[in-house]
C-alpha positions as a printed Julia matrix, in Angstrom:
139×3 Matrix{Float64}:
   3.97  -10.74   14.46
   3.5    -7.35   16.66
   1.35   -8.24   19.8
   0.06   -4.68   19.94
  -0.24   -4.47   16.06
  -3.95   -4.43   15.16
  -3.18   -5.17   11.3
  -0.99   -8.14   12.41
  -3.95   -9.4    14.29
  -6.24   -8.77   11.12
  -3.65  -10.44    8.91
  -3.23  -13.32   11.23
  -6.94  -13.88   11.39
  -7.27  -13.2    15.19
  -9.65  -10.34   14.25
 -12.58  -10.83   11.73
 -12.26   -8.76    8.64
 -14.08   -9.08    5.13
 -11.24  -11.23    3.52
 -11.05  -10.81   -0.33
  -7.76  -12.91   -0.67
  -4.97  -14.91    1.39
  -2.01  -16.7     0.79
   0.76  -17.7     2.84
   2.31  -14.0     2.78
  -0.75  -11.65    2.63
  -4.39  -11.14    3.48
  -6.42   -8.54    1.51
  -9.5    -7.04    3.46
 -11.9    -4.31    2.61
 -11.0    -1.35    4.2
 -13.57   -0.36    7.36
 -13.63    3.14    6.34
 -13.41    2.84    2.25
 -12.72    5.89    0.08
 -14.9     4.2    -2.62
 -16.69    1.07   -2.84
 -14.22   -1.85   -2.93
 -11.33   -0.14   -1.25
  -8.87   -2.73    0.16
  -5.91   -3.08    2.1
  -3.25   -5.59    1.17
  -1.66   -6.62    4.47
   1.64   -8.73    4.61
   1.22  -11.64    7.44
   4.72  -10.65    8.99
   4.95   -7.42   10.32
   6.94   -4.51    8.8
   6.5    -0.76    9.99
   6.7     0.48    6.41
   8.64    0.35    3.17
  11.78    1.04    4.99
  11.45   -2.27    6.56
  10.1    -4.51    4.21
  12.17   -7.37    3.03
  12.95   -7.75   -0.83
  10.67  -11.34   -1.2
   7.62   -9.62    0.47
   8.05   -6.66   -1.74
   8.43   -8.32   -4.93
   5.49  -10.31   -4.31
   3.29   -7.45   -3.44
   2.56   -6.17   -6.72
   1.64   -9.77   -8.01
  -1.21   -9.62   -5.34
  -2.15   -6.23   -6.06
  -2.59   -6.52   -9.83
  -4.36   -9.83   -9.11
  -6.94   -7.92   -6.76
  -6.9    -4.86   -9.06
  -8.21   -7.08  -12.03
 -10.51   -8.56  -10.05
 -12.28   -5.35   -8.93
 -12.16   -4.04  -12.54
 -14.02   -7.28  -13.77
 -16.51   -7.39  -10.99
 -17.05   -3.74   -9.75
 -16.9    -2.14  -13.12
 -14.89    0.62  -11.7
 -13.46    3.35  -14.23
 -10.19    3.39  -12.63
  -7.61    2.22   -9.91
  -5.36    4.18   -7.3
  -2.86    2.17   -5.53
  -1.78    4.15   -2.86
   0.87    3.39   -0.03
   2.0     5.81    2.71
   4.92    5.55    5.18
   5.62    7.7     8.11
   3.23   10.18    9.68
   4.26   13.2     7.7
   3.19   11.12    4.51
  -0.08   10.34    6.06
   0.37    6.88    7.86
  -1.74    6.21   10.6
  -1.01    2.43   11.15
   2.31    1.38   11.4
   1.9    -1.93    9.76
   2.86   -1.6     6.04
  -0.26   -1.89    4.04
  -1.08   -1.03    0.46
  -4.5     0.78   -0.65
  -6.16   -0.4    -3.68
  -8.96    1.76   -4.42
 -11.23    1.6    -7.19
 -12.12    4.85   -8.69
 -15.75    5.62  -10.46
 -16.58    8.68  -12.56
 -18.0    11.46   -9.92
 -17.14    9.53   -6.94
 -15.99   12.7    -5.28
 -12.15   11.6    -4.19
  -9.47   13.57   -4.87
  -6.18   11.53   -4.31
  -3.48   14.1    -5.77
  -0.69   16.46   -5.2
   0.4    19.94   -6.36
   2.84   19.68   -9.12
   6.37   21.45   -8.34
   9.32   21.96  -10.54
  13.01   21.52  -10.79
  15.8    22.46  -12.72
  17.77   19.99  -14.89
  21.25   20.29  -12.45
  18.97   19.6    -9.35
  17.42   16.38  -10.84
  20.67   15.57  -11.87
  22.07   16.4    -8.14
  19.41   14.3    -6.58
  19.67   11.26   -8.97
  23.44   10.98   -8.11
  22.51   11.11   -4.44
  20.09    8.45   -4.3
  22.46    5.99   -6.98
  25.12    6.52   -4.44
  22.78    5.2    -1.73
  21.48    2.14   -3.74
  25.04    1.22   -4.03
  25.65    1.08   -0.49
């Protein structure tokens, strides 16, 4: 636990939250500034700055929890869709440096836009990038 991290304090229960799920590894809370009704954050109880620091056991359990919460939201909130969003580093929109996953129920005409501008790439560029990533994965 990072003593200066607000999400560590929330995940450990030191700061009250609207908790919708908890187990030995995670606490899932409703976001105080929701993009839509039911917007939740999945917080690991152990401190990780972001995806670059998270261990395999936590990462593998993360989507089991996220899927469970998303199914419960779909059943209880009657949302029309769902965004699962996770930002890493300031350039990508991370503002709290404790790994967290956003689960955002979406409703028709909710006014939210979570998108990016599609680019383009030539096949040889994609092959070159894929080769670099594959090498790094095997290091």
